[in-house]
Amino acid sequence: LMTYNVNYGNLDVASSLDAIADADADVMLLQEITERWKHVLAERSASQYPYRVFRVHARATGGLGVF
């Protein structure tokens, strides 16, 4: 189990994606998901986490992801 705040304003997306992938957690809980993060995470993690759900809010921050 891992929880990770992607920080919606994070400009170093690659480092966050690497940290998530390298953790190889069975369950991943992500905070501050935006539409942009949702698409990047879904593309990058499709094979590692085939089951995932996102809850993206209308405001810029506060979205959640569960893998």
mmCIF file of the C-alpha atoms, coordinates in Angstrom:
data_MODEL
# 
_entry.id   MODEL 
# 
loop_
_atom_site.group_PDB 
_atom_site.id 
_atom_site.type_symbol 
_atom_site.label_atom_id 
_atom_site.label_alt_id 
_atom_site.label_comp_id 
_atom_site.label_asym_id 
_atom_site.label_entity_id 
_atom_site.label_seq_id 
_atom_site.pdbx_PDB_ins_code 
_atom_site.Cartn_x 
_atom_site.Cartn_y 
_atom_site.Cartn_z 
_atom_site.occupancy 
_atom_site.B_iso_or_equiv 
_atom_site.pdbx_formal_charge 
_atom_site.auth_seq_id 
_atom_site.auth_comp_id 
_atom_site.auth_asym_id 
_atom_site.auth_atom_id 
_atom_site.pdbx_PDB_model_num 
ATOM 1  C CA . LEU A 1 1  ? 0.000   0.000  0.000   1.00 0.00 ? 1  LEU A CA 1 
ATOM 2  C CA . MET A 1 2  ? 1.336   3.407  -0.957  1.00 0.00 ? 2  MET A CA 1 
ATOM 3  C CA . THR A 1 3  ? -0.101  6.882  -0.779  1.00 0.00 ? 3  THR A CA 1 
ATOM 4  C CA . TYR A 1 4  ? 1.361   9.644  -2.917  1.00 0.00 ? 4  TYR A CA 1 
ATOM 5  C CA . ASN A 1 5  ? 0.465   13.299 -3.366  1.00 0.00 ? 5  ASN A CA 1 
ATOM 6  C CA . VAL A 1 6  ? 1.267   14.108 -6.981  1.00 0.00 ? 6  VAL A CA 1 
ATOM 7  C CA . ASN A 1 7  ? 1.032   17.862 -6.231  1.00 0.00 ? 7  ASN A CA 1 
ATOM 8  C CA . TYR A 1 8  ? -1.133  19.267 -8.999  1.00 0.00 ? 8  TYR A CA 1 
ATOM 9  C CA . GLY A 1 9  ? 1.415   22.022 -9.700  1.00 0.00 ? 9  GLY A CA 1 
ATOM 10 C CA . ASN A 1 10 ? 4.392   19.665 -9.865  1.00 0.00 ? 10 ASN A CA 1 
ATOM 11 C CA . LEU A 1 11 ? 6.514   20.436 -12.912 1.00 0.00 ? 11 LEU A CA 1 
ATOM 12 C CA . ASP A 1 12 ? 8.714   17.339 -12.513 1.00 0.00 ? 12 ASP A CA 1 
ATOM 13 C CA . VAL A 1 13 ? 6.130   14.815 -13.652 1.00 0.00 ? 13 VAL A CA 1 
ATOM 14 C CA . ALA A 1 14 ? 8.717   12.203 -14.657 1.00 0.00 ? 14 ALA A CA 1 
ATOM 15 C CA . SER A 1 15 ? 10.139  11.929 -11.132 1.00 0.00 ? 15 SER A CA 1 
ATOM 16 C CA . SER A 1 16 ? 6.688   11.368 -9.658  1.00 0.00 ? 16 SER A CA 1 
ATOM 17 C CA . LEU A 1 17 ? 5.812   8.768  -12.284 1.00 0.00 ? 17 LEU A CA 1 
ATOM 18 C CA . ASP A 1 18 ? 9.110   6.973  -11.628 1.00 0.00 ? 18 ASP A CA 1 
ATOM 19 C CA . ALA A 1 19 ? 8.516   6.988  -7.859  1.00 0.00 ? 19 ALA A CA 1 
ATOM 20 C CA . ILE A 1 20 ? 5.050   5.507  -8.311  1.00 0.00 ? 20 ILE A CA 1 
ATOM 21 C CA . ALA A 1 21 ? 6.273   2.823  -10.721 1.00 0.00 ? 21 ALA A CA 1 
ATOM 22 C CA . ASP A 1 22 ? 9.362   1.969  -8.655  1.00 0.00 ? 22 ASP A CA 1 
ATOM 23 C CA . ALA A 1 23 ? 7.300   1.492  -5.490  1.00 0.00 ? 23 ALA A CA 1 
ATOM 24 C CA . ASP A 1 24 ? 5.480   -1.403 -7.182  1.00 0.00 ? 24 ASP A CA 1 
ATOM 25 C CA . ALA A 1 25 ? 2.762   -1.225 -4.512  1.00 0.00 ? 25 ALA A CA 1 
ATOM 26 C CA . ASP A 1 26 ? -0.205  -3.570 -4.694  1.00 0.00 ? 26 ASP A CA 1 
ATOM 27 C CA . VAL A 1 27 ? -2.540  -0.655 -3.965  1.00 0.00 ? 27 VAL A CA 1 
ATOM 28 C CA . MET A 1 28 ? -1.767  2.963  -4.821  1.00 0.00 ? 28 MET A CA 1 
ATOM 29 C CA . LEU A 1 29 ? -3.712  5.926  -3.401  1.00 0.00 ? 29 LEU A CA 1 
ATOM 30 C CA . LEU A 1 30 ? -3.025  9.239  -5.147  1.00 0.00 ? 30 LEU A CA 1 
ATOM 31 C CA . GLN A 1 31 ? -4.015  12.749 -4.135  1.00 0.00 ? 31 GLN A CA 1 
ATOM 32 C CA . GLU A 1 32 ? -4.304  16.081 -5.997  1.00 0.00 ? 32 GLU A CA 1 
ATOM 33 C CA . ILE A 1 33 ? -5.160  14.438 -9.307  1.00 0.00 ? 33 ILE A CA 1 
ATOM 34 C CA . THR A 1 34 ? -6.138  16.777 -12.137 1.00 0.00 ? 34 THR A CA 1 
ATOM 35 C CA . GLU A 1 35 ? -7.362  15.891 -15.623 1.00 0.00 ? 35 GLU A CA 1 
ATOM 36 C CA . ARG A 1 36 ? -3.772  16.246 -16.851 1.00 0.00 ? 36 ARG A CA 1 
ATOM 37 C CA . TRP A 1 37 ? -2.448  13.908 -14.175 1.00 0.00 ? 37 TRP A CA 1 
ATOM 38 C CA . LYS A 1 38 ? -5.286  11.464 -14.825 1.00 0.00 ? 38 LYS A CA 1 
ATOM 39 C CA . HIS A 1 39 ? -4.301  11.070 -18.479 1.00 0.00 ? 39 HIS A CA 1 
ATOM 40 C CA . VAL A 1 40 ? -0.564  10.864 -17.791 1.00 0.00 ? 40 VAL A CA 1 
ATOM 41 C CA . LEU A 1 41 ? -1.019  8.325  -14.988 1.00 0.00 ? 41 LEU A CA 1 
ATOM 42 C CA . ALA A 1 42 ? -3.457  6.190  -16.977 1.00 0.00 ? 42 ALA A CA 1 
ATOM 43 C CA . GLU A 1 43 ? -1.084  6.055  -19.946 1.00 0.00 ? 43 GLU A CA 1 
ATOM 44 C CA . ARG A 1 44 ? 2.050   5.365  -17.915 1.00 0.00 ? 44 ARG A CA 1 
ATOM 45 C CA . SER A 1 45 ? 0.559   2.847  -15.482 1.00 0.00 ? 45 SER A CA 1 
ATOM 46 C CA . ALA A 1 46 ? -1.812  0.862  -17.707 1.00 0.00 ? 46 ALA A CA 1 
ATOM 47 C CA . SER A 1 47 ? 0.160   -2.382 -17.639 1.00 0.00 ? 47 SER A CA 1 
ATOM 48 C CA . GLN A 1 48 ? 1.285   -2.138 -14.004 1.00 0.00 ? 48 GLN A CA 1 
ATOM 49 C CA . TYR A 1 49 ? -2.127  -1.092 -12.652 1.00 0.00 ? 49 TYR A CA 1 
ATOM 50 C CA . PRO A 1 50 ? -4.842  -2.299 -15.041 1.00 0.00 ? 50 PRO A CA 1 
ATOM 51 C CA . TYR A 1 51 ? -7.585  -1.546 -12.492 1.00 0.00 ? 51 TYR A CA 1 
ATOM 52 C CA . ARG A 1 52 ? -7.873  2.075  -11.476 1.00 0.00 ? 52 ARG A CA 1 
ATOM 53 C CA . VAL A 1 53 ? -10.435 4.718  -10.741 1.00 0.00 ? 53 VAL A CA 1 
ATOM 54 C CA . PHE A 1 54 ? -10.129 8.491  -10.696 1.00 0.00 ? 54 PHE A CA 1 
ATOM 55 C CA . ARG A 1 55 ? -12.300 11.133 -9.076  1.00 0.00 ? 55 ARG A CA 1 
ATOM 56 C CA . VAL A 1 56 ? -11.379 14.498 -10.565 1.00 0.00 ? 56 VAL A CA 1 
ATOM 57 C CA . HIS A 1 57 ? -13.095 17.571 -9.183  1.00 0.00 ? 57 HIS A CA 1 
ATOM 58 C CA . ALA A 1 58 ? -14.115 20.650 -11.164 1.00 0.00 ? 58 ALA A CA 1 
ATOM 59 C CA . ARG A 1 59 ? -11.628 22.742 -9.198  1.00 0.00 ? 59 ARG A CA 1 
ATOM 60 C CA . ALA A 1 60 ? -7.907  22.405 -9.959  1.00 0.00 ? 60 ALA A CA 1 
ATOM 61 C CA . THR A 1 61 ? -6.954  20.351 -6.898  1.00 0.00 ? 61 THR A CA 1 
ATOM 62 C CA . GLY A 1 62 ? -8.482  17.660 -4.781  1.00 0.00 ? 62 GLY A CA 1 
ATOM 63 C CA . GLY A 1 63 ? -8.844  14.780 -7.195  1.00 0.00 ? 63 GLY A CA 1 
ATOM 64 C CA . LEU A 1 64 ? -8.116  11.211 -6.120  1.00 0.00 ? 64 LEU A CA 1 
ATOM 65 C CA . GLY A 1 65 ? -6.828  8.112  -7.837  1.00 0.00 ? 65 GLY A CA 1 
ATOM 66 C CA . VAL A 1 66 ? -6.937  4.510  -6.645  1.00 0.00 ? 66 VAL A CA 1 
ATOM 67 C CA . PHE A 1 67 ? -4.921  1.847  -8.420  1.00 0.00 ? 67 PHE A CA 1 
# 
